[in-house]
Coordinates of C-alpha atoms in Angstrom, one line a residue:
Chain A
X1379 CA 122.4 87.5 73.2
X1380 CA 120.6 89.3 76.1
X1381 CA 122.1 92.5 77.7
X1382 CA 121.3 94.0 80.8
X1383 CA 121.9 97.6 81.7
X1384 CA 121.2 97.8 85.4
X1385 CA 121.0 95.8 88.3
X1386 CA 119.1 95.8 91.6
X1387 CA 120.1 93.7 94.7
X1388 CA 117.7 92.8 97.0
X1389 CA 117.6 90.8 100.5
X1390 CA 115.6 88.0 100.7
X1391 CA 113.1 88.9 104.3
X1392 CA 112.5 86.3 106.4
X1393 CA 108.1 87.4 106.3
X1394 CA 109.1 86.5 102.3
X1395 CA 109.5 83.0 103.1
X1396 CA 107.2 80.2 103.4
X1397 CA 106.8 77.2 105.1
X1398 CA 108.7 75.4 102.4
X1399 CA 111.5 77.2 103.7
X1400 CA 112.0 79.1 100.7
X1401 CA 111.2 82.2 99.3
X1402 CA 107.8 82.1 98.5
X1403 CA 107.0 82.7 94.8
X1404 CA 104.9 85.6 94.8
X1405 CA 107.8 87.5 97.2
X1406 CA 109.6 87.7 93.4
X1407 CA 106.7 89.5 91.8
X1408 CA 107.1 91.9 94.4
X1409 CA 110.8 92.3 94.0
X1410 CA 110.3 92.5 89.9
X1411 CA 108.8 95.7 90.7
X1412 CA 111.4 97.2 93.5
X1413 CA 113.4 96.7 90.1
X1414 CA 110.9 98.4 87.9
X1415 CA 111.4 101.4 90.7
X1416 CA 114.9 101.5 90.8
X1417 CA 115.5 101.7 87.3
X1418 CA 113.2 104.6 86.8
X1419 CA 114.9 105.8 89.8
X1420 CA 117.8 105.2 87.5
X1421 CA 116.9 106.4 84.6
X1422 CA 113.9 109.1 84.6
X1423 CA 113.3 110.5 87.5
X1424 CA 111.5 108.0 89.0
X1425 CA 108.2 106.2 88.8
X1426 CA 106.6 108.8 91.5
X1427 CA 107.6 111.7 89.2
X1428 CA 105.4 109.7 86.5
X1429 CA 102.7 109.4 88.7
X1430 CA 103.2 112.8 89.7
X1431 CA 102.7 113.7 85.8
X1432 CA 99.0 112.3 86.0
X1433 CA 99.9 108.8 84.8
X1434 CA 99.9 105.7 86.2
X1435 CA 102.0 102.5 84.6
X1436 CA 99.2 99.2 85.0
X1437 CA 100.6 95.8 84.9
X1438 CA 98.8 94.1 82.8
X1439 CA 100.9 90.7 82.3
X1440 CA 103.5 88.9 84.5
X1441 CA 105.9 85.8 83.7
X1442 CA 108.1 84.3 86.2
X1443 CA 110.4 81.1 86.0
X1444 CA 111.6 79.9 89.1
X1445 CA 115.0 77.6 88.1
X1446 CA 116.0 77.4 91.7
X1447 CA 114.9 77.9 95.6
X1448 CA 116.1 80.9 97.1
X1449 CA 116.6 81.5 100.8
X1450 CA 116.1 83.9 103.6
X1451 CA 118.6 86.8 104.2
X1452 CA 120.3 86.0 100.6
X1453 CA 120.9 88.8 97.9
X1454 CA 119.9 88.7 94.7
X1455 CA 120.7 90.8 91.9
X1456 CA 117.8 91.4 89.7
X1457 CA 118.8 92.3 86.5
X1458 CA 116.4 94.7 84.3
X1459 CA 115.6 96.3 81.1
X1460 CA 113.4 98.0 79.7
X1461 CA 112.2 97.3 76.0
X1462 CA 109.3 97.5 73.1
X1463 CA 108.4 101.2 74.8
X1464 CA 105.4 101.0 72.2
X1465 CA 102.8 103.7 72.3
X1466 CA 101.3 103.2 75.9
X1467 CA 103.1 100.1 76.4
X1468 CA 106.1 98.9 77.4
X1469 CA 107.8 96.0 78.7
X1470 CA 110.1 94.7 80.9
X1471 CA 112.5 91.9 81.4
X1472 CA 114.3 90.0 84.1
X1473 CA 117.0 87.8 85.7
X1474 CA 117.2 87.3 88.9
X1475 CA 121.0 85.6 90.2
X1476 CA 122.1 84.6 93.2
X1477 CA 126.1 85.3 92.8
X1478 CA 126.1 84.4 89.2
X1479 CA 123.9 81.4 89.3
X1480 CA 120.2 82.2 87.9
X1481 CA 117.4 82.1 90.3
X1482 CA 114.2 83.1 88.0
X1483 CA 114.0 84.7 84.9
X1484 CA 111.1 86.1 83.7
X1485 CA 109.0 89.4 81.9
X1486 CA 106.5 91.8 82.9
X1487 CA 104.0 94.5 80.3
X1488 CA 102.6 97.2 81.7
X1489 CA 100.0 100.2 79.9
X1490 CA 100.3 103.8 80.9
X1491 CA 97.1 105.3 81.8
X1492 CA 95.8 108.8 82.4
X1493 CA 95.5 108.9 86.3
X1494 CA 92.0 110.8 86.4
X1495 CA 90.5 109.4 83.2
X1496 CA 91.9 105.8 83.7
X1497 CA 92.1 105.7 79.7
X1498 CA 95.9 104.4 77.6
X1499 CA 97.6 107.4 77.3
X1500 CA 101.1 107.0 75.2
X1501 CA 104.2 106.9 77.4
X1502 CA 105.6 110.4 77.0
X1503 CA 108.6 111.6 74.4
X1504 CA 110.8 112.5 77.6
X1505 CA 110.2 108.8 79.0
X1506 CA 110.7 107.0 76.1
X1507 CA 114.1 108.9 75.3
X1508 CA 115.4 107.8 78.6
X1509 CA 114.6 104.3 78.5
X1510 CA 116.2 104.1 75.1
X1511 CA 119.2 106.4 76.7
X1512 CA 119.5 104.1 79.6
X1513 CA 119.4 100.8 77.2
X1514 CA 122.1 102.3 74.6
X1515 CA 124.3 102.8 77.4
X1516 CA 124.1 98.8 78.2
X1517 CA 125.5 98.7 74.5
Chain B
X1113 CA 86.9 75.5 74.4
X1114 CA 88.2 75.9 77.6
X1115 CA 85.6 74.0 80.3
X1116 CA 86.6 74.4 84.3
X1117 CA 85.6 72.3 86.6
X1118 CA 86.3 74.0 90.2
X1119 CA 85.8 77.2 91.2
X1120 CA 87.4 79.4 94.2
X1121 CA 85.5 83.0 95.9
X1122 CA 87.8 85.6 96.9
X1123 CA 86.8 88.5 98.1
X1124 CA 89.7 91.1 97.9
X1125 CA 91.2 92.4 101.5
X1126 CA 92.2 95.8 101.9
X1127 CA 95.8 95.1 102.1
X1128 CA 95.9 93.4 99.1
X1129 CA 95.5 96.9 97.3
X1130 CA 98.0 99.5 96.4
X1131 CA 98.5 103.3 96.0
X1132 CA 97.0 102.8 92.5
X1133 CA 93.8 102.2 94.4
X1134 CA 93.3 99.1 93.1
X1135 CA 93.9 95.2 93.4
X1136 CA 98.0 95.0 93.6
X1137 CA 99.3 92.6 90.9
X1138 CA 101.3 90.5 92.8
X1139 CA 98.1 89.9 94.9
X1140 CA 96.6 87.7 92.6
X1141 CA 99.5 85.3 92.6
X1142 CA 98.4 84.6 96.2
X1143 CA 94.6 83.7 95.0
X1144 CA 96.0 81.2 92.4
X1145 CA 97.9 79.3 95.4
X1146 CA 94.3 80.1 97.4
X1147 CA 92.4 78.5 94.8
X1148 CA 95.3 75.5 93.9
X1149 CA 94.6 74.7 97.8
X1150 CA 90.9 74.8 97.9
X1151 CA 91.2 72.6 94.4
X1152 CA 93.1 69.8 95.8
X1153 CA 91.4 70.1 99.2
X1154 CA 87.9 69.3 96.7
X1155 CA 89.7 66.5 94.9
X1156 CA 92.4 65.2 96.7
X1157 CA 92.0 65.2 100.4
X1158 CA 94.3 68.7 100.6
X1159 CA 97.0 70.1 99.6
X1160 CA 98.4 69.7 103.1
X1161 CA 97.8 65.3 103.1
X1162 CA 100.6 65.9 100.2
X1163 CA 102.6 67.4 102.5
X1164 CA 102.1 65.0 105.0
X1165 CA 103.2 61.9 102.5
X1166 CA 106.8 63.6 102.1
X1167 CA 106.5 65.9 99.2
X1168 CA 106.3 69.1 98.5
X1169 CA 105.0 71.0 95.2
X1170 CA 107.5 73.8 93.7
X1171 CA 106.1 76.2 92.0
X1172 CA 108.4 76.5 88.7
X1173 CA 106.5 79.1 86.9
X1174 CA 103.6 82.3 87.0
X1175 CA 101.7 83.8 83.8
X1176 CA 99.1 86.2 84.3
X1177 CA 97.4 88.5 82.4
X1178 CA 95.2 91.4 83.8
X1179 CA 92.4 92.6 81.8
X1180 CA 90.6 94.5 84.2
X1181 CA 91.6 96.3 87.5
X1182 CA 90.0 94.7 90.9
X1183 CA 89.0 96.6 94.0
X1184 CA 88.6 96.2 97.4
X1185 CA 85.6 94.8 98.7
X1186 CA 84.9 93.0 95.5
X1187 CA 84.0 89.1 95.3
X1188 CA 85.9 87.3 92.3
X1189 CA 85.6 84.0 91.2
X1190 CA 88.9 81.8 90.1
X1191 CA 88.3 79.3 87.9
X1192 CA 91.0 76.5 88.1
X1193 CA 91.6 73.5 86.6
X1194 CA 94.8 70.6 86.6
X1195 CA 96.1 69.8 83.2
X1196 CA 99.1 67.8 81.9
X1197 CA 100.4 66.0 85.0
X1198 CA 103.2 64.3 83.9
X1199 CA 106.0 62.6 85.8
X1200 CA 107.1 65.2 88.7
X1201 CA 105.3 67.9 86.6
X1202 CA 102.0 69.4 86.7
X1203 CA 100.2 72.4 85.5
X1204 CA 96.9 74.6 86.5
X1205 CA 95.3 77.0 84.6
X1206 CA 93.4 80.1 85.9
X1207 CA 90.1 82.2 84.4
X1208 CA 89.4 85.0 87.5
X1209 CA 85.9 86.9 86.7
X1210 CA 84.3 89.3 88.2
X1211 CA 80.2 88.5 88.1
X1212 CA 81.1 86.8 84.6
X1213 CA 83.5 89.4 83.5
X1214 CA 86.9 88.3 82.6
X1215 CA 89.4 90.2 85.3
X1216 CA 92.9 87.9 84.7
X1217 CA 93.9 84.5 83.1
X1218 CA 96.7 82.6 83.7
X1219 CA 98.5 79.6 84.8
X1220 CA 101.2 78.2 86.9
X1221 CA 103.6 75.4 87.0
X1222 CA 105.1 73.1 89.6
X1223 CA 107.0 70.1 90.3
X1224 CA 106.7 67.8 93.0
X1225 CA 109.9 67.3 94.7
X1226 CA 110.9 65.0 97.7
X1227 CA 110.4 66.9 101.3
X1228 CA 113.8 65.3 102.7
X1229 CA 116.3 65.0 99.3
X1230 CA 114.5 67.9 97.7
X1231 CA 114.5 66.0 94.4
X1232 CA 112.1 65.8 91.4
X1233 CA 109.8 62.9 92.6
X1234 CA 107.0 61.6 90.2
X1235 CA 103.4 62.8 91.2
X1236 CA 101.9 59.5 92.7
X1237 CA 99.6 57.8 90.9
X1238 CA 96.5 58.5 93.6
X1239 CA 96.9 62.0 93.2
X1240 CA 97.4 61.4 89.0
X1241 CA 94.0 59.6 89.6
X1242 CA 92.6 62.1 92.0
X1243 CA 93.0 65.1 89.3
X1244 CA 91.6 62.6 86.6
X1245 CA 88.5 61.9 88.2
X1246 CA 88.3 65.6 88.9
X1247 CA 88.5 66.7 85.6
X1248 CA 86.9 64.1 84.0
X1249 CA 83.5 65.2 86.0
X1250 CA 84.1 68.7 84.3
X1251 CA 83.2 67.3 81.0
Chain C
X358 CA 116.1 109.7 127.8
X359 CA 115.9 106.7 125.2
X360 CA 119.2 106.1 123.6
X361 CA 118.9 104.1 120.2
X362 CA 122.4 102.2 118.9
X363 CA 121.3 101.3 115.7
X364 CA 119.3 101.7 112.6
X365 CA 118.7 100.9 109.5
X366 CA 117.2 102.2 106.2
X367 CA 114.1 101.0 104.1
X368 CA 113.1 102.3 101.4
X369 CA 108.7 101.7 101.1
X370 CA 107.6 99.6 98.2
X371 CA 104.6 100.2 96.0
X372 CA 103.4 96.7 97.0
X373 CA 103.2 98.0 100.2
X374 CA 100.9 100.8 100.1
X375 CA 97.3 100.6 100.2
X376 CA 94.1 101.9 98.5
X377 CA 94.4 104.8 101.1
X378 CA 97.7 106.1 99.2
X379 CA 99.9 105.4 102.1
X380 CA 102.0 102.4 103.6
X381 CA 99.8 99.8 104.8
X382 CA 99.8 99.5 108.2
X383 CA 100.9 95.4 108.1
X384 CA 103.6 96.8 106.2
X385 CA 105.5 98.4 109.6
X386 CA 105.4 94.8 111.2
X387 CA 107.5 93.1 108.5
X388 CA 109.8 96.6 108.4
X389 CA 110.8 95.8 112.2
X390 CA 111.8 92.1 111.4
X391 CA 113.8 93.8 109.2
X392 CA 115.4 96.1 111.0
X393 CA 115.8 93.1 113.9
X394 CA 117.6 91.0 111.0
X395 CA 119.8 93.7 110.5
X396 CA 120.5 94.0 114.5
X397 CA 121.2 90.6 114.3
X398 CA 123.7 90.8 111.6
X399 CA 125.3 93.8 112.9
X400 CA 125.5 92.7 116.4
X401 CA 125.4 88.7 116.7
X402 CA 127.0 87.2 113.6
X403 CA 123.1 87.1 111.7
X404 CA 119.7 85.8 112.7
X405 CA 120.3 82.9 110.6
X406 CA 123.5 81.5 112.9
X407 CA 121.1 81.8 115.3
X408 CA 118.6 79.8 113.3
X409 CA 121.8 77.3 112.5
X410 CA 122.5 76.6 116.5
X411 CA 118.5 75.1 116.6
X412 CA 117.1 78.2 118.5
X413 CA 114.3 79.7 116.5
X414 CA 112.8 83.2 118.2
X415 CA 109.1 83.1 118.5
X416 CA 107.5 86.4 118.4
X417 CA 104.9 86.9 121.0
X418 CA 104.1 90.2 121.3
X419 CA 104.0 93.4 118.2
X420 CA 102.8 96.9 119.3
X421 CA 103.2 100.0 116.8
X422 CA 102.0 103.5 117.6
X423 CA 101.3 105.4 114.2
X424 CA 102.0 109.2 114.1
X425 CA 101.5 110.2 110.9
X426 CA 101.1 108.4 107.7
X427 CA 104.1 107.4 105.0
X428 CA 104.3 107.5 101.5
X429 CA 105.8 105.1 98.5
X430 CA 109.3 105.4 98.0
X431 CA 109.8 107.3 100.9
X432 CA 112.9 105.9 102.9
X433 CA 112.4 105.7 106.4
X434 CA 115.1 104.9 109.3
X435 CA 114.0 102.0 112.0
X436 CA 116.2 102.6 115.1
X437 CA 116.3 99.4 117.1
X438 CA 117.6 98.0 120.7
X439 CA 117.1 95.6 122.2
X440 CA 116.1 95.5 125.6
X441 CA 115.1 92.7 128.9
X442 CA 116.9 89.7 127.7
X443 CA 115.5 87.2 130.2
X444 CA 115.9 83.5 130.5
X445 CA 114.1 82.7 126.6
X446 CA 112.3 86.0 126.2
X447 CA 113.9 89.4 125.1
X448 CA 112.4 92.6 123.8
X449 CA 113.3 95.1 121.1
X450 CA 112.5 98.7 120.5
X451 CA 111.5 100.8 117.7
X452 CA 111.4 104.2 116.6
X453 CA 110.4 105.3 112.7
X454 CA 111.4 108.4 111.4
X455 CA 111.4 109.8 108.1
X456 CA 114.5 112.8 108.0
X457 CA 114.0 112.9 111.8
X458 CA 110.4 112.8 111.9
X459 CA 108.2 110.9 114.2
X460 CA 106.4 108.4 112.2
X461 CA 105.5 105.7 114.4
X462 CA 107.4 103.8 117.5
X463 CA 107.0 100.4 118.9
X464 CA 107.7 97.2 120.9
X465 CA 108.0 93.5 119.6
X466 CA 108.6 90.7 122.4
X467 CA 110.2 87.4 121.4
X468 CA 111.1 84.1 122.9
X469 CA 113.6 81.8 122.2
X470 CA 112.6 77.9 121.5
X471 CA 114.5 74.8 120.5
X472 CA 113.9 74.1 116.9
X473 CA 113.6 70.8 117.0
X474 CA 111.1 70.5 120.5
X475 CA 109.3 74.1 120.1
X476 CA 110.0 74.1 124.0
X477 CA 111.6 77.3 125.2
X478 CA 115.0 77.2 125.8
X479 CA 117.5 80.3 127.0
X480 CA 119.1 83.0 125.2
X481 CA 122.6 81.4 125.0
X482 CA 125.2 83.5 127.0
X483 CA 127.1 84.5 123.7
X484 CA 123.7 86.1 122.4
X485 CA 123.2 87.5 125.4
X486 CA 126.7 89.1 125.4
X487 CA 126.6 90.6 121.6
X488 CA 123.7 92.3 122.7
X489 CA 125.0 93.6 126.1
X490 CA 128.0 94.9 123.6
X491 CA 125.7 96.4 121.3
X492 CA 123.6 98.0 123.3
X493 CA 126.8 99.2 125.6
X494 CA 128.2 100.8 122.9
X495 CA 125.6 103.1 122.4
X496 CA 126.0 104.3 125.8
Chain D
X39 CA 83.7 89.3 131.5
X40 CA 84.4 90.0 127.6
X41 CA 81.6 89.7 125.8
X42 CA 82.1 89.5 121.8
X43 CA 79.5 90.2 119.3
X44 CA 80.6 89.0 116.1
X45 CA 82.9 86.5 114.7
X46 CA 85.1 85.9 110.8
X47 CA 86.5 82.8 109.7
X48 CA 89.4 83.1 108.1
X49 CA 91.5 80.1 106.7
X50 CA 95.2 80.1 106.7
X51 CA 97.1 80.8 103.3
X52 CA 100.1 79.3 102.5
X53 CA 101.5 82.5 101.9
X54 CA 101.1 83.6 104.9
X55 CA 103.6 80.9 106.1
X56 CA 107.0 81.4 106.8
X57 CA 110.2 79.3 107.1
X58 CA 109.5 78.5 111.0
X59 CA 106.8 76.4 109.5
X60 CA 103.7 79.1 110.9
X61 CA 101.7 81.5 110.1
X62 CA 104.1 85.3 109.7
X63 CA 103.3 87.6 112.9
X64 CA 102.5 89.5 110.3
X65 CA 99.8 87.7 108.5
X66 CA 97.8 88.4 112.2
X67 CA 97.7 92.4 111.3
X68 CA 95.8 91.8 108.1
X69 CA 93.7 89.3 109.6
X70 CA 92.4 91.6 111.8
X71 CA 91.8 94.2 109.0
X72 CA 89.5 91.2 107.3
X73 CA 87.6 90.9 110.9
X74 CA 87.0 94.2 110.8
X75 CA 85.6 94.7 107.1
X76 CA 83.2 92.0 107.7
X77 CA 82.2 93.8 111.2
X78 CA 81.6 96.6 109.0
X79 CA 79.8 95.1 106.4
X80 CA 77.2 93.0 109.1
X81 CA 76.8 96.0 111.6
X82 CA 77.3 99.5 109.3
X83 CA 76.8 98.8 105.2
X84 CA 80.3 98.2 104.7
X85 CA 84.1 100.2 105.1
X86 CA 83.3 101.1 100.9
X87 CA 80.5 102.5 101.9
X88 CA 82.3 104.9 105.1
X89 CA 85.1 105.5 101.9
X90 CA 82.2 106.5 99.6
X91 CA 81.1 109.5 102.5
X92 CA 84.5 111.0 102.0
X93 CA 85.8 109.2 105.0
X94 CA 89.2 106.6 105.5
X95 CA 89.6 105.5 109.1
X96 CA 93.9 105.3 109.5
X97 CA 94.7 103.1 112.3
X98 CA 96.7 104.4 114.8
X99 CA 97.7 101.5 117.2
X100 CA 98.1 98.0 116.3
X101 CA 98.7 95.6 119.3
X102 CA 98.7 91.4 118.9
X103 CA 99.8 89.2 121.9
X104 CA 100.7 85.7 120.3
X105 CA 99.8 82.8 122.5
X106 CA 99.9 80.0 120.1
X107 CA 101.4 79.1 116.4
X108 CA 98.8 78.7 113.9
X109 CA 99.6 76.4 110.8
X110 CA 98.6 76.6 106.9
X111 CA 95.0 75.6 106.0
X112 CA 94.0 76.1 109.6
X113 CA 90.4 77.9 110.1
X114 CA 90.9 80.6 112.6
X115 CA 88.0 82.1 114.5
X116 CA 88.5 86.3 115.2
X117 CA 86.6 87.5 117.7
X118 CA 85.6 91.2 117.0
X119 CA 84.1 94.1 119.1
X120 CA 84.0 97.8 118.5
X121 CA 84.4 100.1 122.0
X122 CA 85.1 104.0 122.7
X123 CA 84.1 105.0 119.7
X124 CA 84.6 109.1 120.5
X125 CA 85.2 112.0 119.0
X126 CA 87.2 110.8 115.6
X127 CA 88.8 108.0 117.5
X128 CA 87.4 104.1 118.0
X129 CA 89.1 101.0 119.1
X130 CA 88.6 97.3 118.3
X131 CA 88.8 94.7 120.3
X132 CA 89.7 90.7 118.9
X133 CA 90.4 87.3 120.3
X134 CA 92.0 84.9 117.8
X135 CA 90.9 81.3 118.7
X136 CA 91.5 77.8 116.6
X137 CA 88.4 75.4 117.9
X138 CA 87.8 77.0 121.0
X139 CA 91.6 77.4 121.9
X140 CA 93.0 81.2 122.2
X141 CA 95.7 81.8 119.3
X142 CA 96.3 85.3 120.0
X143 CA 94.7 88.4 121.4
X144 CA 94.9 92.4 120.6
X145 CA 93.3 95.0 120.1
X146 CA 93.6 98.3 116.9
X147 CA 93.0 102.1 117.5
X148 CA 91.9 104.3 114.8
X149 CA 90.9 107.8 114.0
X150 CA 88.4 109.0 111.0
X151 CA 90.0 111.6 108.9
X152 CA 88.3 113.1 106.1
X153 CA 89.5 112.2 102.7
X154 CA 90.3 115.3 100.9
X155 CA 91.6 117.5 104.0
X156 CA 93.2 114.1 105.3
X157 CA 92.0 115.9 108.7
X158 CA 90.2 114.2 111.6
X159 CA 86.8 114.3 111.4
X160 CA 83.8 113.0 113.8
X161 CA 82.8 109.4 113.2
X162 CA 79.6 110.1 112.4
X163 CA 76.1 109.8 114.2
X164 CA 74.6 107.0 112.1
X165 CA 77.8 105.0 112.6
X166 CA 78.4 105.4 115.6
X167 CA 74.5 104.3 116.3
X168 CA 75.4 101.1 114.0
X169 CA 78.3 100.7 116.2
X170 CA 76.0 100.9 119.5
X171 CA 73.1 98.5 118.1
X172 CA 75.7 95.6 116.8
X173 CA 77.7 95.7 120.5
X174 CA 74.1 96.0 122.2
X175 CA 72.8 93.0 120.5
X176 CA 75.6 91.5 122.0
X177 CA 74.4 91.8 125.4

């Protein structure tokens, strides 16, 4: 059974929408990683104080479901955490409700990467231990 | 073996980068919708004459994988193809390249819902057809 | 002297930088429907009431003056009035700051049109009068 | 009598939608980023290559005037000129037209800084002679 630790809410814009009337679908890749920020926010200091360490976190895949549209000037809660924090790779995963009802659902990997070099580089002892801090605490 | 039949040039827009100095993830989202549009505008009189005939196409999910960063200025190629359109459900695959090196796969899934009721509605058989004879001229 | 009666907080997105390592100058436009949404919500019972009465506001006019650049994650406060509600056409106003600093100011103009005709129809007196409140207020 | 030089085709993404059923404000601003890379490219070697020199030019003043919606899958025509190109500061001139009919018209400011200091810096000779031949061609 799937635990989630933290939470994001975001509000739906109205230059997020489309002429379907909806959200647009790539609006939620956007908001995966608002999450992804907020977490690290969260958790480790934030993502700039990673960069700011001379790495940079690459996305390198992305899954979305959409089970339902979602409108302008809604909130969603974007639920996210953090797991398999595997040498320079990690990975994330996602719900996204709209008060309780589930929206999308979905996962996203990513590889750390020396900033100058642009080569993996392992996601550092501090960074892994507060991942795995922040994700005991869902316990 | 994978054979596509359509292809899609991109060439990548300043905007569509990010701090990271590259292509932004979410970007390429938007050129799988760009090619999906210039696919059934080459085999099915355009996305929009689907529109027109009271239907809309949901996108119901996104996978992509990123092998190689992007940058501005650059000219990729998306490789597209329909597959497994079935009932109120189709499906699209993705190869994006780079001069002939592999930069992101994927695919994407939708459903084709009525424009008015907003329900499931089966893909109509001109447009089953339309696909067919597209793919069918890829062999 | 200008007097600003409202504001409101955003907080700048990765996805919204650019390959120059600063917020992408597009991204300011979609910040001041944003910060107009909020307005809206604050002043006049939501954009989307407005949208639910048949009136949708067309914009017609967006300047922004840049001072200096902003950064990701940064959080930035958009004060907003608006100003010249005419017949169908009103006006808002926009300064940027980041903890009190000048980052860039601006104008949008709007119009008002029947949903259903596109033809432009008047700011309804009870729109007219939230915002006369609002703004009043900040007296 | 305005007299522009050079012209891009761009076609309307669906993305760039939004739930009034047009083309985002928005959307416009990039737009005119795309016109003026591909003024770039056909009168100076390309923005890369004014990045490669250890430049970035930051824009400094966006201003659109809307005079029509524009629709997904529309091809829109932007009308581009350079002018005042002085000291580290040059302007752009556009007129936004769908088959002959004026969409929307504007015009950017921007100022060349030098990539490293981030300090404004001369557009330089050769550019600025680029600049001088395309407009002059124009004649």
């Amino acid at each position: 059974m799937e635990r989630f630790s933290f939470s994001t809410d975001i509000r739906i814009r109205f230059a997020e929408t489309d002429a379907q009337g909806i959200a647009h679908h790539a609006s939620f890749v956007v908001w995966l990683e608002v999450a992804r920020v907020a977490y690290l926010a969260a958790s480790a200091g934030g993502y700039q104080s990673i960069r700011d360490r001379g790495m940079e976190a690459l996305t390198t895949e992305v899954f979305l479901r959409y089970h339902r549209a979602a409108y302008f000037d809604e909130m969603l809660r974007i639920w996210t955490r953090c797991t398999d924090v595997r040498g320079a790779r990690f990975r994330y995963e996602y719900r996204i409700e709209r008060e309780g009802e589930p929206i999308a659902d979905g996962h996203t990997s990513h590889a750390t990467v020396d900033r100058e070099t642009n080569r993996p580089t392992r996601v550092p002892k501090w960074l892994v231990e507060a991942i795995a801090r922040a994700e005991a605490s869902a316990g």
